[in-house]
Amino acid sequence: MDGMAPILHVADARASIEWYARLGFAVESEHTFGPDWPLYVRLRRGPAQLHLSEHRLDGGPVTHVYLYVEDVDSSIPAGAVAEDCPWGMREARLTDPDGNQVRVGSPLREAEPAAQA
């Protein structure tokens, strides 16, 4: 399987799982070396993957992730706002519980040509 997955450092993987579920991600696997050890979680949304890690050396203090979707407005949580951007994308900017920045975007649709009368 080819692909890439960003690793986001999180303080509470369980809380982050719930937050990313609102964006359509589901848990693919979880790992810990034992009780009281940090949790490592793989999430998937179609072909997109994210890894969440409670290990203190994984990820940076704040990571930025771009999630491409077919329709940004139907993919973001209620209350989030998307806007048309001059670079041809419609985007929403979200922040997860640990301060990681998640941009959700879809290409702007071309205007439909006016009907000929």
mmCIF file of N, CA and C in Angstrom:
data_model
loop_
_atom_site.group_PDB
_atom_site.id
_atom_site.type_symbol
_atom_site.label_atom_id
_atom_site.label_comp_id
_atom_site.label_asym_id
_atom_site.label_seq_id
_atom_site.Cartn_x
_atom_site.Cartn_y
_atom_site.Cartn_z
ATOM 1 N N MET A 1 0.853 -1.177 0.000
ATOM 2 C CA MET A 1 0.000 0.000 0.000
ATOM 3 C C MET A 1 0.895 1.236 0.000
ATOM 4 N N ASP A 2 0.677 2.147 -0.937
ATOM 5 C CA ASP A 2 1.407 3.401 -0.992
ATOM 6 C C ASP A 2 0.617 4.481 -0.287
ATOM 7 N N GLY A 3 1.295 5.513 0.171
ATOM 8 C CA GLY A 3 0.611 6.634 0.794
ATOM 9 C C GLY A 3 1.459 7.239 1.891
ATOM 10 N N MET A 4 0.926 8.275 2.491
ATOM 11 C CA MET A 4 1.591 8.953 3.593
ATOM 12 C C MET A 4 0.562 9.247 4.668
ATOM 13 N N ALA A 5 1.039 9.356 5.898
ATOM 14 C CA ALA A 5 0.137 9.702 6.993
ATOM 15 C C ALA A 5 0.882 10.605 7.964
ATOM 16 N N PRO A 6 0.352 11.797 8.212
ATOM 17 C CA PRO A 6 0.981 12.637 9.228
ATOM 18 C C PRO A 6 0.766 12.038 10.612
ATOM 19 N N ILE A 7 1.749 12.256 11.486
ATOM 20 C CA ILE A 7 1.647 11.826 12.878
ATOM 21 C C ILE A 7 1.435 13.082 13.714
ATOM 22 N N LEU A 8 0.307 13.144 14.395
ATOM 23 C CA LEU A 8 -0.016 14.284 15.233
ATOM 24 C C LEU A 8 0.188 13.921 16.693
ATOM 25 N N HIS A 9 0.896 14.764 17.417
ATOM 26 C CA HIS A 9 1.037 14.545 18.845
ATOM 27 C C HIS A 9 -0.253 15.004 19.521
ATOM 28 N N VAL A 10 -0.796 14.163 20.387
ATOM 29 C CA VAL A 10 -2.026 14.486 21.116
ATOM 30 C C VAL A 10 -1.838 14.177 22.596
ATOM 31 N N ALA A 11 -2.481 14.943 23.435
ATOM 32 C CA ALA A 11 -2.409 14.711 24.879
ATOM 33 C C ALA A 11 -3.354 13.604 25.314
ATOM 34 N N ASP A 12 -4.517 13.516 24.654
ATOM 35 C CA ASP A 12 -5.546 12.542 25.016
ATOM 36 C C ASP A 12 -6.083 11.934 23.725
ATOM 37 N N ALA A 13 -5.575 10.771 23.361
ATOM 38 C CA ALA A 13 -5.968 10.136 22.101
ATOM 39 C C ALA A 13 -7.464 9.863 22.039
ATOM 40 N N ARG A 14 -8.077 9.491 23.144
ATOM 41 C CA ARG A 14 -9.525 9.204 23.143
ATOM 42 C C ARG A 14 -10.325 10.456 22.780
ATOM 43 N N ALA A 15 -9.964 11.600 23.340
ATOM 44 C CA ALA A 15 -10.660 12.850 23.008
ATOM 45 C C ALA A 15 -10.429 13.214 21.543
ATOM 46 N N SER A 16 -9.219 12.990 21.049
ATOM 47 C CA SER A 16 -8.909 13.305 19.653
ATOM 48 C C SER A 16 -9.645 12.374 18.697
ATOM 49 N N ILE A 17 -9.797 11.106 19.070
ATOM 50 C CA ILE A 17 -10.573 10.170 18.236
ATOM 51 C C ILE A 17 -11.988 10.704 18.045
ATOM 52 N N GLU A 18 -12.607 11.169 19.117
ATOM 53 C CA GLU A 18 -13.964 11.721 19.027
ATOM 54 C C GLU A 18 -13.998 12.959 18.138
ATOM 55 N N TRP A 19 -12.991 13.834 18.260
ATOM 56 C CA TRP A 19 -12.953 15.065 17.463
ATOM 57 C C TRP A 19 -12.809 14.728 15.982
ATOM 58 N N TYR A 20 -11.902 13.832 15.635
ATOM 59 C CA TYR A 20 -11.687 13.471 14.228
ATOM 60 C C TYR A 20 -12.838 12.640 13.661
ATOM 61 N N ALA A 21 -13.590 11.976 14.504
ATOM 62 C CA ALA A 21 -14.782 11.251 14.031
ATOM 63 C C ALA A 21 -15.787 12.220 13.413
ATOM 64 N N ARG A 22 -15.839 13.454 13.913
ATOM 65 C CA ARG A 22 -16.746 14.458 13.337
ATOM 66 C C ARG A 22 -16.344 14.832 11.914
ATOM 67 N N LEU A 23 -15.104 14.539 11.525
ATOM 68 C CA LEU A 23 -14.635 14.757 10.155
ATOM 69 C C LEU A 23 -14.699 13.477 9.328
ATOM 70 N N GLY A 24 -15.295 12.432 9.894
ATOM 71 C CA GLY A 24 -15.476 11.186 9.154
ATOM 72 C C GLY A 24 -14.365 10.164 9.314
ATOM 73 N N PHE A 25 -13.417 10.390 10.234
ATOM 74 C CA PHE A 25 -12.343 9.426 10.461
ATOM 75 C C PHE A 25 -12.805 8.338 11.424
ATOM 76 N N ALA A 26 -12.325 7.125 11.184
ATOM 77 C CA ALA A 26 -12.628 5.988 12.052
ATOM 78 C C ALA A 26 -11.318 5.332 12.472
ATOM 79 N N VAL A 27 -11.315 4.710 13.627
ATOM 80 C CA VAL A 27 -10.130 4.031 14.137
ATOM 81 C C VAL A 27 -9.851 2.799 13.293
ATOM 82 N N GLU A 28 -8.618 2.717 12.814
ATOM 83 C CA GLU A 28 -8.184 1.537 12.069
ATOM 84 C C GLU A 28 -7.419 0.585 12.986
ATOM 85 N N SER A 29 -6.635 1.150 13.895
ATOM 86 C CA SER A 29 -5.935 0.307 14.873
ATOM 87 C C SER A 29 -5.458 1.166 16.036
ATOM 88 N N GLU A 30 -5.189 0.502 17.163
ATOM 89 C CA GLU A 30 -4.661 1.155 18.360
ATOM 90 C C GLU A 30 -3.524 0.295 18.899
ATOM 91 N N HIS A 31 -2.522 0.941 19.507
ATOM 92 C CA HIS A 31 -1.424 0.184 20.108
ATOM 93 C C HIS A 31 -0.912 0.904 21.345
ATOM 94 N N THR A 32 -0.602 0.122 22.349
ATOM 95 C CA THR A 32 0.102 0.599 23.533
ATOM 96 C C THR A 32 0.982 -0.539 24.011
ATOM 97 N N PHE A 33 2.130 -0.203 24.604
ATOM 98 C CA PHE A 33 3.040 -1.235 25.081
ATOM 99 C C PHE A 33 2.585 -1.847 26.395
ATOM 100 N N GLY A 34 1.610 -1.246 27.052
ATOM 101 C CA GLY A 34 1.102 -1.794 28.300
ATOM 102 C C GLY A 34 0.265 -0.754 29.021
ATOM 103 N N PRO A 35 -0.318 -1.137 30.154
ATOM 104 C CA PRO A 35 -1.102 -0.181 30.923
ATOM 105 C C PRO A 35 -0.240 1.028 31.298
ATOM 106 N N ASP A 36 -0.840 2.178 31.286
ATOM 107 C CA ASP A 36 -0.166 3.431 31.644
ATOM 108 C C ASP A 36 0.897 3.865 30.632
ATOM 109 N N TRP A 37 0.953 3.230 29.463
ATOM 110 C CA TRP A 37 1.849 3.667 28.400
ATOM 111 C C TRP A 37 1.055 4.536 27.427
ATOM 112 N N PRO A 38 1.735 5.394 26.668
ATOM 113 C CA PRO A 38 1.032 6.239 25.692
ATOM 114 C C PRO A 38 0.316 5.404 24.621
ATOM 115 N N LEU A 39 -0.763 5.948 24.129
ATOM 116 C CA LEU A 39 -1.568 5.289 23.096
ATOM 117 C C LEU A 39 -1.169 5.816 21.725
ATOM 118 N N TYR A 40 -1.118 4.931 20.736
ATOM 119 C CA TYR A 40 -0.854 5.273 19.340
ATOM 120 C C TYR A 40 -2.034 4.755 18.536
ATOM 121 N N VAL A 41 -2.647 5.630 17.727
ATOM 122 C CA VAL A 41 -3.874 5.279 17.005
ATOM 123 C C VAL A 41 -3.724 5.617 15.529
ATOM 124 N N ARG A 42 -4.182 4.710 14.678
ATOM 125 C CA ARG A 42 -4.256 4.988 13.238
ATOM 126 C C ARG A 42 -5.719 5.236 12.890
ATOM 127 N N LEU A 43 -5.979 6.363 12.230
ATOM 128 C CA LEU A 43 -7.320 6.717 11.775
ATOM 129 C C LEU A 43 -7.356 6.683 10.254
ATOM 130 N N ARG A 44 -8.536 6.419 9.711
ATOM 131 C CA ARG A 44 -8.700 6.397 8.252
ATOM 132 C C ARG A 44 -10.038 7.029 7.883
ATOM 133 N N ARG A 45 -10.004 7.746 6.764
ATOM 134 C CA ARG A 45 -11.206 8.283 6.122
ATOM 135 C C ARG A 45 -11.001 8.061 4.632
ATOM 136 N N GLY A 46 -11.568 6.977 4.101
ATOM 137 C CA GLY A 46 -11.289 6.622 2.709
ATOM 138 C C GLY A 46 -9.799 6.383 2.554
ATOM 139 N N PRO A 47 -9.158 7.002 1.557
ATOM 140 C CA PRO A 47 -7.721 6.810 1.384
ATOM 141 C C PRO A 47 -6.871 7.666 2.341
ATOM 142 N N ALA A 48 -7.479 8.627 3.027
ATOM 143 C CA ALA A 48 -6.730 9.514 3.927
ATOM 144 C C ALA A 48 -6.476 8.839 5.262
ATOM 145 N N GLN A 49 -5.252 9.007 5.773
ATOM 146 C CA GLN A 49 -4.888 8.444 7.071
ATOM 147 C C GLN A 49 -4.298 9.525 7.962
ATOM 148 N N LEU A 50 -4.533 9.402 9.242
ATOM 149 C CA LEU A 50 -3.896 10.207 10.278
ATOM 150 C C LEU A 50 -3.447 9.262 11.377
ATOM 151 N N HIS A 51 -2.297 9.552 11.956
ATOM 152 C CA HIS A 51 -1.848 8.807 13.121
ATOM 153 C C HIS A 51 -1.845 9.774 14.301
ATOM 154 N N LEU A 52 -2.389 9.335 15.419
ATOM 155 C CA LEU A 52 -2.423 10.127 16.643
ATOM 156 C C LEU A 52 -1.523 9.440 17.657
ATOM 157 N N SER A 53 -0.622 10.207 18.268
ATOM 158 C CA SER A 53 0.312 9.602 19.205
ATOM 159 C C SER A 53 0.396 10.407 20.495
ATOM 160 N N GLU A 54 0.285 9.705 21.611
ATOM 161 C CA GLU A 54 0.498 10.319 22.920
ATOM 162 C C GLU A 54 1.977 10.293 23.312
ATOM 163 N N HIS A 55 2.833 9.630 22.520
ATOM 164 C CA HIS A 55 4.267 9.579 22.811
ATOM 165 C C HIS A 55 4.845 10.981 22.694
ATOM 166 N N ARG A 56 5.537 11.451 23.695
ATOM 167 C CA ARG A 56 5.953 12.850 23.762
ATOM 168 C C ARG A 56 6.920 13.264 22.669
ATOM 169 N N LEU A 57 7.631 12.351 22.040
ATOM 170 C CA LEU A 57 8.576 12.725 20.993
ATOM 171 C C LEU A 57 7.993 12.611 19.584
ATOM 172 N N ASP A 58 6.761 12.151 19.448
ATOM 173 C CA ASP A 58 6.112 12.056 18.130
ATOM 174 C C ASP A 58 5.430 13.374 17.799
ATOM 175 N N GLY A 59 5.633 13.854 16.592
ATOM 176 C CA GLY A 59 4.973 15.072 16.141
ATOM 177 C C GLY A 59 5.578 16.307 16.787
ATOM 178 N N GLY A 60 5.140 17.447 16.301
ATOM 179 C CA GLY A 60 5.632 18.713 16.820
ATOM 180 C C GLY A 60 4.621 19.329 17.758
ATOM 181 N N PRO A 61 4.946 20.529 18.239
ATOM 182 C CA PRO A 61 3.991 21.176 19.146
ATOM 183 C C PRO A 61 2.684 21.520 18.430
ATOM 184 N N VAL A 62 2.756 21.875 17.149
ATOM 185 C CA VAL A 62 1.558 22.122 16.344
ATOM 186 C C VAL A 62 1.865 21.666 14.920
ATOM 187 N N THR A 63 1.000 20.835 14.377
ATOM 188 C CA THR A 63 1.150 20.325 13.025
ATOM 189 C C THR A 63 -0.007 20.834 12.180
ATOM 190 N N HIS A 64 0.246 21.008 10.878
ATOM 191 C CA HIS A 64 -0.794 21.439 9.952
ATOM 192 C C HIS A 64 -1.093 20.286 8.999
ATOM 193 N N VAL A 65 -2.377 20.018 8.802
ATOM 194 C CA VAL A 65 -2.836 18.935 7.936
ATOM 195 C C VAL A 65 -3.861 19.513 6.965
ATOM 196 N N TYR A 66 -3.796 19.088 5.704
ATOM 197 C CA TYR A 66 -4.792 19.491 4.710
ATOM 198 C C TYR A 66 -5.576 18.247 4.310
ATOM 199 N N LEU A 67 -6.891 18.284 4.490
ATOM 200 C CA LEU A 67 -7.769 17.162 4.156
ATOM 201 C C LEU A 67 -8.581 17.545 2.923
ATOM 202 N N TYR A 68 -8.355 16.845 1.812
ATOM 203 C CA TYR A 68 -9.115 17.081 0.587
ATOM 204 C C TYR A 68 -10.404 16.265 0.636
ATOM 205 N N VAL A 69 -11.529 16.909 0.343
ATOM 206 C CA VAL A 69 -12.834 16.249 0.336
ATOM 207 C C VAL A 69 -13.598 16.671 -0.920
ATOM 208 N N GLU A 70 -14.630 15.930 -1.262
ATOM 209 C CA GLU A 70 -15.468 16.272 -2.421
ATOM 210 C C GLU A 70 -16.277 17.537 -2.170
ATOM 211 N N ASP A 71 -16.861 17.656 -0.976
ATOM 212 C CA ASP A 71 -17.728 18.792 -0.653
ATOM 213 C C ASP A 71 -17.425 19.241 0.767
ATOM 214 N N VAL A 72 -16.682 20.337 0.883
ATOM 215 C CA VAL A 72 -16.250 20.796 2.196
ATOM 216 C C VAL A 72 -17.431 21.109 3.115
ATOM 217 N N ASP A 73 -18.481 21.711 2.583
ATOM 218 C CA ASP A 73 -19.603 22.127 3.429
ATOM 219 C C ASP A 73 -20.310 20.953 4.092
ATOM 220 N N SER A 74 -20.365 19.811 3.421
ATOM 221 C CA SER A 74 -21.029 18.652 4.031
ATOM 222 C C SER A 74 -20.053 17.808 4.848
ATOM 223 N N SER A 75 -18.768 18.158 4.840
ATOM 224 C CA SER A 75 -17.759 17.363 5.536
ATOM 225 C C SER A 75 -17.301 17.955 6.860
ATOM 226 N N ILE A 76 -17.648 19.200 7.131
ATOM 227 C CA ILE A 76 -17.168 19.848 8.356
ATOM 228 C C ILE A 76 -18.245 19.802 9.437
ATOM 229 N N PRO A 77 -17.835 19.883 10.701
ATOM 230 C CA PRO A 77 -18.813 19.851 11.795
ATOM 231 C C PRO A 77 -19.742 21.060 11.772
ATOM 232 N N ALA A 78 -20.917 20.898 12.345
ATOM 233 C CA ALA A 78 -21.867 22.005 12.456
ATOM 234 C C ALA A 78 -21.194 23.162 13.174
ATOM 235 N N GLY A 79 -21.444 24.360 12.695
ATOM 236 C CA GLY A 79 -20.859 25.551 13.291
ATOM 237 C C GLY A 79 -19.558 25.981 12.644
ATOM 238 N N ALA A 80 -18.870 25.077 11.940
ATOM 239 C CA ALA A 80 -17.648 25.442 11.221
ATOM 240 C C ALA A 80 -18.038 26.175 9.943
ATOM 241 N N VAL A 81 -17.199 27.086 9.525
ATOM 242 C CA VAL A 81 -17.504 27.921 8.361
ATOM 243 C C VAL A 81 -16.453 27.702 7.279
ATOM 244 N N ALA A 82 -16.921 27.516 6.049
ATOM 245 C CA ALA A 82 -16.020 27.403 4.901
ATOM 246 C C ALA A 82 -16.111 28.688 4.086
ATOM 247 N N GLU A 83 -15.017 29.006 3.390
ATOM 248 C CA GLU A 83 -15.016 30.192 2.542
ATOM 249 C C GLU A 83 -14.314 29.892 1.229
ATOM 250 N N ASP A 84 -14.701 30.640 0.189
ATOM 251 C CA ASP A 84 -14.050 30.526 -1.105
ATOM 252 C C ASP A 84 -12.721 31.268 -1.041
ATOM 253 N N CYS A 85 -11.665 30.622 -1.519
ATOM 254 C CA CYS A 85 -10.327 31.205 -1.460
ATOM 255 C C CYS A 85 -9.851 31.549 -2.877
ATOM 256 N N PRO A 86 -9.018 32.569 -3.002
ATOM 257 C CA PRO A 86 -8.573 32.990 -4.328
ATOM 258 C C PRO A 86 -7.724 31.957 -5.060
ATOM 259 N N TRP A 87 -7.221 30.936 -4.378
ATOM 260 C CA TRP A 87 -6.413 29.905 -5.035
ATOM 261 C C TRP A 87 -7.254 28.753 -5.554
ATOM 262 N N GLY A 88 -8.589 28.967 -5.661
ATOM 263 C CA GLY A 88 -9.455 27.980 -6.304
ATOM 264 C C GLY A 88 -9.979 26.885 -5.411
ATOM 265 N N MET A 89 -9.901 27.077 -4.100
ATOM 266 C CA MET A 89 -10.411 26.078 -3.168
ATOM 267 C C MET A 89 -11.462 26.711 -2.274
ATOM 268 N N ARG A 90 -12.373 25.888 -1.791
ATOM 269 C CA ARG A 90 -13.293 26.267 -0.721
ATOM 270 C C ARG A 90 -12.774 25.562 0.511
ATOM 271 N N GLU A 91 -12.488 26.321 1.578
ATOM 272 C CA GLU A 91 -11.803 25.759 2.735
ATOM 273 C C GLU A 91 -12.453 26.152 4.053
ATOM 274 N N ALA A 92 -12.278 25.260 5.015
ATOM 275 C CA ALA A 92 -12.598 25.553 6.413
ATOM 276 C C ALA A 92 -11.315 25.320 7.201
ATOM 277 N N ARG A 93 -11.060 26.167 8.177
ATOM 278 C CA ARG A 93 -9.884 26.020 9.039
ATOM 279 C C ARG A 93 -10.366 25.614 10.421
ATOM 280 N N LEU A 94 -9.886 24.465 10.869
ATOM 281 C CA LEU A 94 -10.304 23.905 12.151
ATOM 282 C C LEU A 94 -9.079 23.705 13.041
ATOM 283 N N THR A 95 -9.308 23.635 14.334
ATOM 284 C CA THR A 95 -8.245 23.372 15.295
ATOM 285 C C THR A 95 -8.678 22.220 16.186
ATOM 286 N N ASP A 96 -7.840 21.167 16.259
ATOM 287 C CA ASP A 96 -8.202 20.010 17.082
ATOM 288 C C ASP A 96 -7.915 20.318 18.559
ATOM 289 N N PRO A 97 -8.260 19.407 19.466
ATOM 290 C CA PRO A 97 -8.102 19.677 20.901
ATOM 291 C C PRO A 97 -6.661 19.972 21.337
ATOM 292 N N ASP A 98 -5.668 19.605 20.511
ATOM 293 C CA ASP A 98 -4.273 19.829 20.875
ATOM 294 C C ASP A 98 -3.644 20.992 20.118
ATOM 295 N N GLY A 99 -4.446 21.768 19.405
ATOM 296 C CA GLY A 99 -3.939 22.926 18.687
ATOM 297 C C GLY A 99 -3.452 22.635 17.282
ATOM 298 N N ASN A 100 -3.523 21.373 16.829
ATOM 299 C CA ASN A 100 -3.146 21.056 15.455
ATOM 300 C C ASN A 100 -4.142 21.723 14.505
ATOM 301 N N GLN A 101 -3.611 22.283 13.421
ATOM 302 C CA GLN A 101 -4.444 22.984 12.452
ATOM 303 C C GLN A 101 -4.860 22.032 11.341
ATOM 304 N N VAL A 102 -6.166 21.929 11.102
ATOM 305 C CA VAL A 102 -6.697 21.054 10.060
ATOM 306 C C VAL A 102 -7.470 21.923 9.081
ATOM 307 N N ARG A 103 -6.986 21.974 7.841
ATOM 308 C CA ARG A 103 -7.723 22.667 6.797
ATOM 309 C C ARG A 103 -8.449 21.614 5.982
ATOM 310 N N VAL A 104 -9.739 21.831 5.766
ATOM 311 C CA VAL A 104 -10.568 20.924 4.983
ATOM 312 C C VAL A 104 -10.957 21.686 3.730
ATOM 313 N N GLY A 105 -10.668 21.118 2.558
ATOM 314 C CA GLY A 105 -10.927 21.869 1.340
ATOM 315 C C GLY A 105 -11.398 21.022 0.178
ATOM 316 N N SER A 106 -12.106 21.691 -0.727
ATOM 317 C CA SER A 106 -12.526 21.076 -1.981
ATOM 318 C C SER A 106 -12.398 22.136 -3.076
ATOM 319 N N PRO A 107 -12.136 21.693 -4.314
ATOM 320 C CA PRO A 107 -12.002 22.650 -5.404
ATOM 321 C C PRO A 107 -13.305 23.431 -5.600
ATOM 322 N N LEU A 108 -13.150 24.724 -5.923
ATOM 323 C CA LEU A 108 -14.343 25.521 -6.252
ATOM 324 C C LEU A 108 -14.960 24.960 -7.516
ATOM 325 N N ARG A 109 -16.255 24.893 -7.526
ATOM 326 C CA ARG A 109 -16.956 24.403 -8.723
ATOM 327 C C ARG A 109 -17.068 25.552 -9.716
ATOM 328 N N GLU A 110 -16.876 25.227 -10.973
ATOM 329 C CA GLU A 110 -16.998 26.241 -12.023
ATOM 330 C C GLU A 110 -18.469 26.617 -12.141
ATOM 331 N N ALA A 111 -18.709 27.893 -12.403
ATOM 332 C CA ALA A 111 -20.102 28.366 -12.577
ATOM 333 C C ALA A 111 -20.720 27.667 -13.776
ATOM 334 N N GLU A 112 -21.982 27.296 -13.614
ATOM 335 C CA GLU A 112 -22.707 26.657 -14.711
ATOM 336 C C GLU A 112 -22.946 27.688 -15.815
ATOM 337 N N PRO A 113 -22.750 27.312 -17.071
ATOM 338 C CA PRO A 113 -23.009 28.263 -18.157
ATOM 339 C C PRO A 113 -24.503 28.622 -18.198
ATOM 340 N N ALA A 114 -24.787 29.865 -18.536
ATOM 341 C CA ALA A 114 -26.183 30.321 -18.609
ATOM 342 C C ALA A 114 -26.899 29.555 -19.722
ATOM 343 N N ALA A 115 -28.143 29.216 -19.463
ATOM 344 C CA ALA A 115 -28.935 28.474 -20.457
ATOM 345 C C ALA A 115 -29.217 29.381 -21.655
ATOM 346 N N GLN A 116 -29.122 28.816 -22.845
ATOM 347 C CA GLN A 116 -29.415 29.550 -24.082
ATOM 348 C C GLN A 116 -30.927 29.611 -24.276
ATOM 349 N N ALA A 117 -31.457 30.795 -24.543
ATOM 350 C CA ALA A 117 -32.920 30.931 -24.752
ATOM 351 C C ALA A 117 -33.239 30.948 -26.202
#
